[in-house]
């Protein structure tokens, strides 16, 4: 048996493989909060450009007993793509072709390493778009969006990956290549929906190399507005009122008072203008409506009435609205640069989801836990992950990555939030995934279902090659050696 | 304890490690060509972090990898951190540790001995336009080395358009290439020499985007003040045009062109409008590419990349050419001799690439 490097070069050629530590460091962490000098180095990074090359790598890795981790944009927030056990990182960014754009059927088939932004650059030429729109879209790949099952800005109208993924080509650790899902149909009642099994599986069951996605017409017109609300929960009530009234929003985000202050402070710093928030308002609703001009105008009017009836009022500040929207969608760089928000400390987020009636309760837990753990609060943003009211919370704090105690406290805070969400009949993660940060609580989340999940893992990845130490706690991984 | 030039940028490096957005990847020309994150701005910050934490020693491997950057500044346009500045500093650290790029060493020697990165040169730039040269003129035409020694039609077009002007008879590189390849001390020497030569003029006009950025942005950052006003040729020509001293005939009427923003002129100095104003004044219909202005793709030539890996530089250039072709334009116009050179190498056969001065020369009529 040759060295791992030699064998990989034999498969891919030497321009697509590296074992040089210089090249490995860029793949040593993702976005999840770690102490500043904490790195996880893989042993090799490969750049396959075809499904067959991925299959060859997996074949080789399972024979050699080397772990394999798939890597998209490296912006995951839970350590999903970190090579905790070393092994091979399959960097997917050269799997970046559009395989087929089917205008008539409103689908696009792409290789999984293409970024969401690149997909949309192509679609825009045809008046179409792929509306799964996480803020990381310039870097986030389609494959990673499937593997993390994350949320996006427009979930309220278009849903997330589960609503847009029609089918996927998947490579199993055995090297088998399967096509899962109903091709270009939007629904099927046949067999097991193996393509959905890949959603949120974090590359532990197979590596998606190609995906067929539903695409939508680009809306001709859009209006964005911000509304002050008396409370977080009133935001949920208002969204239900709008739903009952038949108002079809494109996106809706409820932000807490901390976020509101964050946005207004950033605005004041940039423009020198004051923003006065009247007494009694504790939350901010950001909304976009889209469609033909007359529909947008009517929706804005009707929405204003419903929101006012729910105790809200317009925060009429076009610059602030534009800046907020830049942070959510346009990513207009002169308005908003992500790095400027993290010069001193890093964001860290708990991403729980709770039943619609418990948003205020989990918010109160957030403030209490973050404060007692000594973590400065960034604030809460409530996304809607699926069509209709479907809260997915980003509960963010600052983590000082040069202070081990701060990093430690962050993970205790995550535990607090996870346990609280479970006690409220919610879930500990709604868009980041378990990664390596929540797997010790997997039993509390899934109960005996976790054992069934392990059997599924065992069946699809019998050599346990794919992304070890994710999702499953150590006792399960150790208890059933390959 | 060792100290490094990048110590000054430690905060920026850790800001990148923290924020980790990777937005710098999207149009990073070398990343798009090579595929490994090593070549992205975020990847480089991860590498420099490992270096600062003592996990990676200085090595030739580091020098080779950090040399592969066009310093186009796309990464900076989507980030608060000035990435090329940090990379220049790290190139310098690696050079101090004895790890250099042989081709860049040669260029440095060329500049040192002959004041031009291209080395020997014999033909005088002034020969065809000697009648226009006035050594007492307050206006200096500073062609830049590429227009002077490699893309002479650009320099000649500009000289045709200018009123009487003065010219530096001998080569005098601005030091841009040294500054961007880790020879910042040498760049400073070269800069001082040039500053003393141009002090007496009121206005310096250059046809080179790189020289323009170096004189107007990098010199002040190096602590050098320049007395004369320095203008890129497009800025100068717009001023002349608006002031009624230059008439532009509509030679471009009915012709669709697309405009490539040179990195040093666009992102480097925020001059996006002057070239477009001139094109429209000549009657051309400007069709924008998908990536334009501050989001423009790089041509692939800068940062010393073309000198050490011409095939990569042209590969990058061909991505830009593909984008240009998709506009349906019949001409790709830019405003930098080095961009012209690389884009022509990358696929000029299929779509003509011209410098804006060459179009101006066909259109301009100077009012007395």
CSV table of N, CA, C and O in Angstrom, one decimal, chain A residues 281-389:
chain,number,residue,atom,x,y,z
A,281,UNK,N,-41.8,49.9,22.6
A,281,UNK,CA,-41.5,49.0,21.5
A,281,UNK,C,-40.3,48.2,21.9
A,281,UNK,O,-39.2,48.7,22.2
A,282,UNK,N,-40.5,46.9,21.8
A,282,UNK,CA,-39.4,46.0,22.2
A,282,UNK,C,-38.9,45.0,21.1
A,282,UNK,O,-38.1,44.2,21.4
A,283,UNK,N,-39.4,45.2,20.0
A,283,UNK,CA,-39.0,44.3,18.9
A,283,UNK,C,-39.2,45.0,17.5
A,283,UNK,O,-39.8,46.0,17.4
A,284,UNK,N,-38.6,44.4,16.5
A,284,UNK,CA,-38.5,44.9,15.2
A,284,UNK,C,-38.9,43.9,14.2
A,284,UNK,O,-38.4,42.8,14.2
A,285,UNK,N,-39.9,44.2,13.4
A,285,UNK,CA,-40.3,43.2,12.3
A,285,UNK,C,-39.8,43.7,11.0
A,285,UNK,O,-40.1,44.9,10.6
A,286,UNK,N,-39.0,42.9,10.3
A,286,UNK,CA,-38.5,43.3,9.0
A,286,UNK,C,-39.2,42.4,8.0
A,286,UNK,O,-39.3,41.2,8.2
A,287,UNK,N,-39.7,43.1,7.0
A,287,UNK,CA,-40.6,42.4,6.0
A,287,UNK,C,-40.2,42.8,4.6
A,287,UNK,O,-39.9,43.9,4.3
A,288,UNK,N,-40.3,41.8,3.7
A,288,UNK,CA,-40.3,42.2,2.3
A,288,UNK,C,-41.5,41.6,1.6
A,288,UNK,O,-42.0,40.5,2.0
A,289,UNK,N,-42.0,42.4,0.7
A,289,UNK,CA,-43.1,41.9,-0.2
A,289,UNK,C,-42.7,42.1,-1.6
A,289,UNK,O,-41.9,43.0,-1.9
A,290,UNK,N,-43.1,41.2,-2.4
A,290,UNK,CA,-42.6,41.2,-3.8
A,290,UNK,C,-43.7,40.7,-4.8
A,290,UNK,O,-44.6,39.9,-4.4
A,291,UNK,N,-43.6,41.2,-6.0
A,291,UNK,CA,-44.5,40.8,-7.1
A,291,UNK,C,-44.7,42.0,-8.0
A,291,UNK,O,-43.8,42.9,-8.1
A,292,UNK,N,-45.8,42.1,-8.7
A,292,UNK,CA,-46.1,43.2,-9.6
A,292,UNK,C,-46.3,44.5,-8.7
A,292,UNK,O,-46.7,44.4,-7.6
A,293,UNK,N,-46.0,45.6,-9.3
A,293,UNK,CA,-46.1,46.9,-8.5
A,293,UNK,C,-47.4,47.0,-7.8
A,293,UNK,O,-47.5,47.4,-6.7
A,294,UNK,N,-48.5,46.7,-8.5
A,294,UNK,CA,-49.8,47.0,-7.9
A,294,UNK,C,-50.1,46.0,-6.7
A,294,UNK,O,-50.7,46.4,-5.7
A,295,UNK,N,-49.6,44.8,-6.9
A,295,UNK,CA,-49.7,43.8,-5.8
A,295,UNK,C,-48.9,44.2,-4.6
A,295,UNK,O,-49.3,44.2,-3.4
A,296,UNK,N,-47.7,44.7,-4.9
A,296,UNK,CA,-46.8,45.2,-3.8
A,296,UNK,C,-47.4,46.3,-3.1
A,296,UNK,O,-47.5,46.4,-1.8
A,297,UNK,N,-48.0,47.3,-3.8
A,297,UNK,CA,-48.6,48.5,-3.2
A,297,UNK,C,-49.8,48.1,-2.4
A,297,UNK,O,-50.0,48.5,-1.2
A,298,UNK,N,-50.6,47.2,-2.9
A,298,UNK,CA,-51.8,46.7,-2.1
A,298,UNK,C,-51.3,46.0,-0.8
A,298,UNK,O,-51.9,46.2,0.2
A,299,UNK,N,-50.4,45.1,-1.0
A,299,UNK,CA,-49.9,44.3,0.2
A,299,UNK,C,-49.3,45.3,1.2
A,299,UNK,O,-49.6,45.1,2.4
A,300,UNK,N,-48.6,46.3,0.8
A,300,UNK,CA,-48.0,47.2,1.8
A,300,UNK,C,-49.1,47.9,2.6
A,300,UNK,O,-49.0,48.0,3.8
A,301,UNK,N,-50.1,48.3,1.9
A,301,UNK,CA,-51.2,49.0,2.5
A,301,UNK,C,-52.0,48.1,3.5
A,301,UNK,O,-52.2,48.4,4.7
A,302,UNK,N,-52.3,46.9,3.0
A,302,UNK,CA,-53.1,46.0,3.9
A,302,UNK,C,-52.2,45.6,5.1
A,302,UNK,O,-52.7,45.5,6.2
A,303,UNK,N,-51.0,45.3,4.8
A,303,UNK,CA,-50.0,44.9,5.9
A,303,UNK,C,-50.0,46.0,6.9
A,303,UNK,O,-50.0,45.7,8.1
A,304,UNK,N,-49.9,47.2,6.5
A,304,UNK,CA,-49.8,48.3,7.5
A,304,UNK,C,-51.0,48.3,8.4
A,304,UNK,O,-50.8,48.5,9.6
A,305,UNK,N,-52.1,48.1,7.8
A,305,UNK,CA,-53.3,48.1,8.7
A,305,UNK,C,-53.3,46.9,9.7
A,305,UNK,O,-53.6,47.1,10.9
A,306,UNK,N,-52.9,45.7,9.2
A,306,UNK,CA,-52.9,44.6,10.1
A,306,UNK,C,-51.8,44.7,11.2
A,306,UNK,O,-52.1,44.4,12.4
A,307,UNK,N,-50.7,45.3,10.8
A,307,UNK,CA,-49.6,45.4,11.8
A,307,UNK,C,-50.0,46.5,12.9
A,307,UNK,O,-49.8,46.3,14.1
A,308,UNK,N,-50.7,47.6,12.4
A,308,UNK,CA,-51.1,48.6,13.3
A,308,UNK,C,-52.2,48.0,14.3
A,308,UNK,O,-52.1,48.3,15.5
A,309,UNK,N,-53.0,47.2,13.8
A,309,UNK,CA,-54.0,46.5,14.6
A,309,UNK,C,-53.4,45.6,15.7
A,309,UNK,O,-53.9,45.4,16.7
A,310,UNK,N,-52.2,45.1,15.3
A,310,UNK,CA,-51.5,44.2,16.3
A,310,UNK,C,-50.6,45.0,17.2
A,310,UNK,O,-49.8,44.4,17.9
A,311,UNK,N,-50.6,46.3,17.1
A,311,UNK,CA,-49.9,47.2,18.0
A,311,UNK,C,-48.5,47.6,17.5
A,311,UNK,O,-47.7,48.2,18.2
A,312,UNK,N,-48.3,47.4,16.2
A,312,UNK,CA,-47.0,47.8,15.6
A,312,UNK,C,-47.1,49.2,14.9
A,312,UNK,O,-48.2,49.7,14.6
A,313,UNK,N,-46.0,49.7,14.6
A,313,UNK,CA,-45.9,50.9,13.7
A,313,UNK,C,-44.7,51.0,12.9
A,313,UNK,O,-43.7,50.4,13.3
A,314,UNK,N,-44.7,51.7,11.8
A,314,UNK,CA,-43.6,51.7,10.8
A,314,UNK,C,-42.4,52.5,11.4
A,314,UNK,O,-42.6,53.5,12.0
A,315,UNK,N,-41.3,51.9,11.3
A,315,UNK,CA,-40.0,52.6,11.6
A,315,UNK,C,-39.6,53.2,10.2
A,315,UNK,O,-38.9,52.6,9.5
A,316,UNK,N,-40.1,54.4,9.9
A,316,UNK,CA,-40.0,54.9,8.6
A,316,UNK,C,-38.6,55.5,8.4
A,316,UNK,O,-38.4,56.7,8.6
A,317,UNK,N,-37.6,54.7,8.0
A,317,UNK,CA,-36.3,55.2,7.8
A,317,UNK,C,-35.7,54.4,6.7
A,317,UNK,O,-35.1,53.3,6.9
A,318,UNK,N,-35.8,55.0,5.5
A,318,UNK,CA,-35.3,54.2,4.3
A,318,UNK,C,-33.9,53.7,4.4
A,318,UNK,O,-33.5,52.6,3.9
A,319,UNK,N,-33.0,54.6,4.9
A,319,UNK,CA,-31.6,54.2,5.0
A,319,UNK,C,-31.4,53.0,5.9
A,319,UNK,O,-30.6,52.1,5.6
A,320,UNK,N,-32.1,53.0,7.0
A,320,UNK,CA,-32.0,51.9,8.0
A,320,UNK,C,-32.6,50.6,7.3
A,320,UNK,O,-32.0,49.5,7.5
A,321,UNK,N,-33.7,50.8,6.6
A,321,UNK,CA,-34.3,49.7,5.9
A,321,UNK,C,-33.4,49.1,4.9
A,321,UNK,O,-33.2,47.9,4.8
A,322,UNK,N,-32.7,50.0,4.2
A,322,UNK,CA,-31.8,49.5,3.2
A,322,UNK,C,-30.6,48.8,3.8
A,322,UNK,O,-30.1,47.8,3.3
A,323,UNK,N,-30.1,49.3,4.9
A,323,UNK,CA,-29.0,48.7,5.6
A,323,UNK,C,-29.4,47.3,6.2
A,323,UNK,O,-28.6,46.4,6.1
A,324,UNK,N,-30.6,47.3,6.7
A,324,UNK,CA,-31.0,46.0,7.2
A,324,UNK,C,-31.1,45.0,6.1
A,324,UNK,O,-30.7,43.8,6.2
A,325,UNK,N,-31.7,45.4,5.0
A,325,UNK,CA,-31.9,44.5,3.8
A,325,UNK,C,-30.5,44.1,3.3
A,325,UNK,O,-30.3,43.0,2.8
A,326,UNK,N,-29.6,45.0,3.3
A,326,UNK,CA,-28.2,44.7,2.9
A,326,UNK,C,-27.7,43.5,3.7
A,326,UNK,O,-27.0,42.6,3.2
A,327,UNK,N,-28.0,43.5,5.0
A,327,UNK,CA,-27.5,42.4,5.9
A,327,UNK,C,-28.2,41.1,5.6
A,327,UNK,O,-27.7,40.0,5.9
A,328,UNK,N,-29.4,41.2,5.1
A,328,UNK,CA,-30.2,40.0,4.9
A,328,UNK,C,-30.1,39.5,3.4
A,328,UNK,O,-30.2,38.3,3.2
A,329,UNK,N,-30.1,40.3,2.5
A,329,UNK,CA,-30.2,39.9,1.1
A,329,UNK,C,-29.2,40.5,0.1
A,329,UNK,O,-28.5,39.7,-0.6
A,330,UNK,N,-29.2,41.8,0.0
A,330,UNK,CA,-28.4,42.3,-1.1
A,330,UNK,C,-26.9,42.3,-0.9
A,330,UNK,O,-26.2,42.3,-1.8
A,331,UNK,N,-26.6,42.2,0.4
A,331,UNK,CA,-25.1,42.1,0.8
A,331,UNK,C,-24.4,43.3,0.1
A,331,UNK,O,-23.3,43.1,-0.4
A,332,UNK,N,-25.0,44.4,0.0
A,332,UNK,CA,-24.4,45.5,-0.6
A,332,UNK,C,-23.3,46.0,0.3
A,332,UNK,O,-23.4,46.4,1.4
A,333,UNK,N,-22.1,45.9,-0.3
A,333,UNK,CA,-20.9,45.9,0.6
A,333,UNK,C,-20.6,47.3,1.2
A,333,UNK,O,-20.1,47.3,2.3
A,334,UNK,N,-21.1,48.3,0.5
A,334,UNK,CA,-20.8,49.6,1.2
A,334,UNK,C,-21.7,49.8,2.4
A,334,UNK,O,-21.5,50.7,3.2
A,335,UNK,N,-22.8,49.1,2.4
A,335,UNK,CA,-23.7,49.2,3.5
A,335,UNK,C,-23.4,48.3,4.7
A,335,UNK,O,-23.7,48.5,5.8
A,336,UNK,N,-22.7,47.2,4.4
A,336,UNK,CA,-22.6,46.2,5.4
A,336,UNK,C,-21.4,45.3,5.1
A,336,UNK,O,-21.4,44.6,4.0
A,337,UNK,N,-20.4,45.3,5.9
A,337,UNK,CA,-19.3,44.3,5.8
A,337,UNK,C,-19.3,43.4,7.0
A,337,UNK,O,-19.1,43.9,8.1
A,338,UNK,N,-19.4,42.2,6.7
A,338,UNK,CA,-19.5,41.2,7.8
A,338,UNK,C,-18.4,41.3,8.8
A,338,UNK,O,-18.5,41.2,10.0
A,339,UNK,N,-17.2,41.4,8.2
A,339,UNK,CA,-16.0,41.4,9.1
A,339,UNK,C,-16.0,42.5,10.1
A,339,UNK,O,-15.4,42.4,11.2
A,340,UNK,N,-16.6,43.7,9.7
A,340,UNK,CA,-16.6,44.8,10.6
A,340,UNK,C,-17.3,44.6,11.9
A,340,UNK,O,-17.1,45.2,12.9
A,341,UNK,N,-18.2,43.6,11.9
A,341,UNK,CA,-18.9,43.3,13.1
A,341,UNK,C,-18.2,42.4,14.1
A,341,UNK,O,-18.6,42.2,15.2
A,342,UNK,N,-17.0,41.9,13.7
A,342,UNK,CA,-16.4,40.9,14.6
A,342,UNK,C,-14.9,41.2,14.8
A,342,UNK,O,-14.1,40.3,14.8
A,343,UNK,N,-14.6,42.5,14.9
A,343,UNK,CA,-13.2,42.9,15.1
A,343,UNK,C,-12.7,42.6,16.5
A,343,UNK,O,-11.5,42.3,16.6
A,344,UNK,N,-13.6,42.6,17.5
A,344,UNK,CA,-13.1,42.4,18.8
A,344,UNK,C,-13.5,41.0,19.3
A,344,UNK,O,-12.7,40.4,20.1
A,345,UNK,N,-14.7,40.6,19.0
A,345,UNK,CA,-15.1,39.3,19.4
A,345,UNK,C,-16.0,38.7,18.3
A,345,UNK,O,-16.4,39.3,17.4
A,346,UNK,N,-16.2,37.4,18.5
A,346,UNK,CA,-16.9,36.6,17.4
A,346,UNK,C,-18.4,36.5,17.8
A,346,UNK,O,-18.7,36.4,19.0
A,347,UNK,N,-19.2,36.4,16.8
A,347,UNK,CA,-20.6,36.0,17.1
A,347,UNK,C,-20.6,34.5,17.4
A,347,UNK,O,-19.9,33.7,16.8
A,348,UNK,N,-21.5,34.1,18.3
A,348,UNK,CA,-21.8,32.7,18.5
A,348,UNK,C,-23.3,32.6,18.6
A,348,UNK,O,-23.9,33.4,19.2
A,349,UNK,N,-23.9,31.5,18.0
A,349,UNK,CA,-25.4,31.5,18.0
A,349,UNK,C,-25.9,30.2,18.5
A,349,UNK,O,-25.4,29.1,18.1
A,350,UNK,N,-27.0,30.2,19.3
A,350,UNK,CA,-27.8,29.1,19.5
A,350,UNK,C,-29.0,29.2,18.5
A,350,UNK,O,-29.5,30.3,18.3
A,351,UNK,N,-29.3,28.1,17.9
A,351,UNK,CA,-30.2,28.1,16.8
A,351,UNK,C,-31.5,27.3,17.0
A,351,UNK,O,-31.9,26.5,16.2
A,352,UNK,N,-32.0,27.4,18.2
A,352,UNK,CA,-33.2,26.6,18.6
A,352,UNK,C,-34.4,26.9,17.8
A,352,UNK,O,-34.5,28.0,17.1
A,353,UNK,N,-35.4,26.0,17.7
A,353,UNK,CA,-36.7,26.3,17.2
A,353,UNK,C,-37.7,25.8,18.3
A,353,UNK,O,-37.5,24.8,19.0
A,354,UNK,N,-38.7,26.6,18.5
A,354,UNK,CA,-39.7,26.3,19.5
A,354,UNK,C,-41.1,26.4,18.9
A,354,UNK,O,-41.3,27.0,17.8
A,355,UNK,N,-42.1,25.8,19.5
A,355,UNK,CA,-43.5,26.0,19.0
A,355,UNK,C,-43.8,27.5,18.9
A,355,UNK,O,-43.3,28.3,19.7
A,356,UNK,N,-44.7,27.8,18.0
A,356,UNK,CA,-45.0,29.2,17.8
A,356,UNK,C,-45.4,30.0,19.0
A,356,UNK,O,-45.2,31.2,19.1
A,357,UNK,N,-46.0,29.3,20.0
A,357,UNK,CA,-46.5,30.0,21.1
A,357,UNK,C,-45.4,30.2,22.2
A,357,UNK,O,-45.7,30.8,23.3
A,358,UNK,N,-44.2,29.8,22.0
A,358,UNK,CA,-43.2,29.8,23.0
A,358,UNK,C,-42.0,30.7,22.7
A,358,UNK,O,-41.0,30.7,23.3
A,359,UNK,N,-42.2,31.6,21.7
A,359,UNK,CA,-41.1,32.4,21.2
A,359,UNK,C,-40.7,33.4,22.4
A,359,UNK,O,-39.5,33.6,22.6
A,360,UNK,N,-41.7,34.0,23.0
A,360,UNK,CA,-41.3,34.9,24.1
A,360,UNK,C,-40.6,34.2,25.2
A,360,UNK,O,-39.6,34.7,25.8
A,361,UNK,N,-41.1,32.9,25.5
A,361,UNK,CA,-40.5,32.2,26.6
A,361,UNK,C,-39.0,31.8,26.3
A,361,UNK,O,-38.1,32.0,27.2
A,362,UNK,N,-38.7,31.4,25.1
A,362,UNK,CA,-37.3,31.0,24.8
A,362,UNK,C,-36.5,32.3,24.7
A,362,UNK,O,-35.3,32.3,25.1
A,363,UNK,N,-37.1,33.4,24.3
A,363,UNK,CA,-36.4,34.7,24.3
A,363,UNK,C,-36.0,35.0,25.8
A,363,UNK,O,-34.8,35.4,26.0
A,364,UNK,N,-36.9,34.9,26.7
A,364,UNK,CA,-36.6,35.2,28.1
A,364,UNK,C,-35.4,34.3,28.6
A,364,UNK,O,-34.5,34.7,29.3
A,365,UNK,N,-35.5,33.0,28.2
A,365,UNK,CA,-34.4,32.1,28.6
A,365,UNK,C,-33.1,32.5,28.1
A,365,UNK,O,-32.0,32.5,28.7
A,366,UNK,N,-33.1,33.0,26.8
A,366,UNK,CA,-31.9,33.5,26.1
A,366,UNK,C,-31.2,34.6,26.9
A,366,UNK,O,-30.0,34.6,27.3
A,367,UNK,N,-32.0,35.6,27.3
A,367,UNK,CA,-31.5,36.8,28.0
A,367,UNK,C,-30.9,36.3,29.4
A,367,UNK,O,-29.8,36.7,29.7
A,368,UNK,N,-31.7,35.4,30.0
A,368,UNK,CA,-31.3,35.0,31.3
A,368,UNK,C,-30.0,34.2,31.2
A,368,UNK,O,-29.0,34.4,32.0
A,369,UNK,N,-29.9,33.2,30.3
A,369,UNK,CA,-28.7,32.4,30.2
A,369,UNK,C,-27.5,33.2,29.8
A,369,UNK,O,-26.4,33.0,30.4
A,370,UNK,N,-27.6,34.0,28.7
A,370,UNK,CA,-26.5,34.7,28.2
A,370,UNK,C,-26.0,35.6,29.3
A,370,UNK,O,-24.7,35.8,29.6
A,371,UNK,N,-26.9,36.3,30.1
A,371,UNK,CA,-26.4,37.2,31.1
A,371,UNK,C,-25.7,36.5,32.2
A,371,UNK,O,-24.7,36.9,32.7
A,372,UNK,N,-26.3,35.4,32.7
A,372,UNK,CA,-25.7,34.7,33.8
A,372,UNK,C,-24.4,34.0,33.4
A,372,UNK,O,-23.5,33.8,34.2
A,373,UNK,N,-24.2,33.7,32.1
A,373,UNK,CA,-22.9,33.1,31.7
A,373,UNK,C,-21.9,34.2,31.4
A,373,UNK,O,-20.8,33.9,30.9
A,374,UNK,N,-22.3,35.5,31.5
A,374,UNK,CA,-21.4,36.6,31.3
A,374,UNK,C,-21.0,36.8,29.8
A,374,UNK,O,-20.0,37.3,29.5
A,375,UNK,N,-22.0,36.4,28.9
A,375,UNK,CA,-21.7,36.6,27.5
A,375,UNK,C,-22.5,37.8,27.0
A,375,UNK,O,-23.7,37.9,27.1
A,376,UNK,N,-21.8,38.8,26.4
A,376,UNK,CA,-22.5,40.0,25.9
A,376,UNK,C,-23.5,39.6,24.8
A,376,UNK,O,-23.2,38.7,24.0
A,377,UNK,N,-24.6,40.2,24.8
A,377,UNK,CA,-25.7,39.8,23.9
A,377,UNK,C,-25.6,40.6,22.6
A,377,UNK,O,-25.5,41.8,22.6
A,378,UNK,N,-25.7,39.8,21.5
A,378,UNK,CA,-25.9,40.5,20.2
A,378,UNK,C,-27.4,40.6,19.9
A,378,UNK,O,-27.8,41.7,19.6
A,379,UNK,N,-28.1,39.6,20.2
A,379,UNK,CA,-29.6,39.7,20.1
A,379,UNK,C,-30.2,38.5,19.3
A,379,UNK,O,-29.5,37.6,18.9
A,380,UNK,N,-31.5,38.5,19.2
A,380,UNK,CA,-32.2,37.4,18.6
A,380,UNK,C,-32.9,37.9,17.3
A,380,UNK,O,-33.4,38.9,17.2
A,381,UNK,N,-32.7,37.0,16.3
A,381,UNK,CA,-33.5,37.2,15.0
A,381,UNK,C,-34.3,35.9,14.8
A,381,UNK,O,-33.7,34.8,14.9
A,382,UNK,N,-35.6,36.1,14.6
A,382,UNK,CA,-36.4,35.0,14.3
A,382,UNK,C,-36.7,34.9,12.8
A,382,UNK,O,-37.3,35.8,12.3
A,383,UNK,N,-36.2,33.9,12.2
A,383,UNK,CA,-36.4,33.6,10.8
A,383,UNK,C,-37.7,32.8,10.7
A,383,UNK,O,-38.1,32.2,11.7
A,384,UNK,N,-38.2,32.7,9.5
A,384,UNK,CA,-39.3,31.7,9.2
A,384,UNK,C,-38.7,30.8,8.2
A,384,UNK,O,-38.5,31.2,7.1
A,385,UNK,N,-38.6,29.5,8.6
A,385,UNK,CA,-37.8,28.6,7.8
A,385,UNK,C,-38.7,28.0,6.6
A,385,UNK,O,-38.2,27.6,5.6
A,386,UNK,N,-40.0,28.0,6.9
A,386,UNK,CA,-40.9,27.2,5.9
A,386,UNK,C,-42.0,28.1,5.6
A,386,UNK,O,-42.3,29.1,6.3
A,387,UNK,N,-42.8,27.8,4.5
A,387,UNK,CA,-44.0,28.6,4.2
A,387,UNK,C,-44.9,28.6,5.5
A,387,UNK,O,-45.1,27.6,6.1
A,388,UNK,N,-45.4,29.8,5.7
A,388,UNK,CA,-46.2,30.1,6.9
A,388,UNK,C,-45.4,30.2,8.1
A,388,UNK,O,-44.2,30.0,8.1
A,389,UNK,N,-46.0,30.5,9.2
A,389,UNK,CA,-45.2,30.9,10.4
A,389,UNK,C,-44.4,29.7,10.9
A,389,UNK,O,-45.0,28.7,11.2
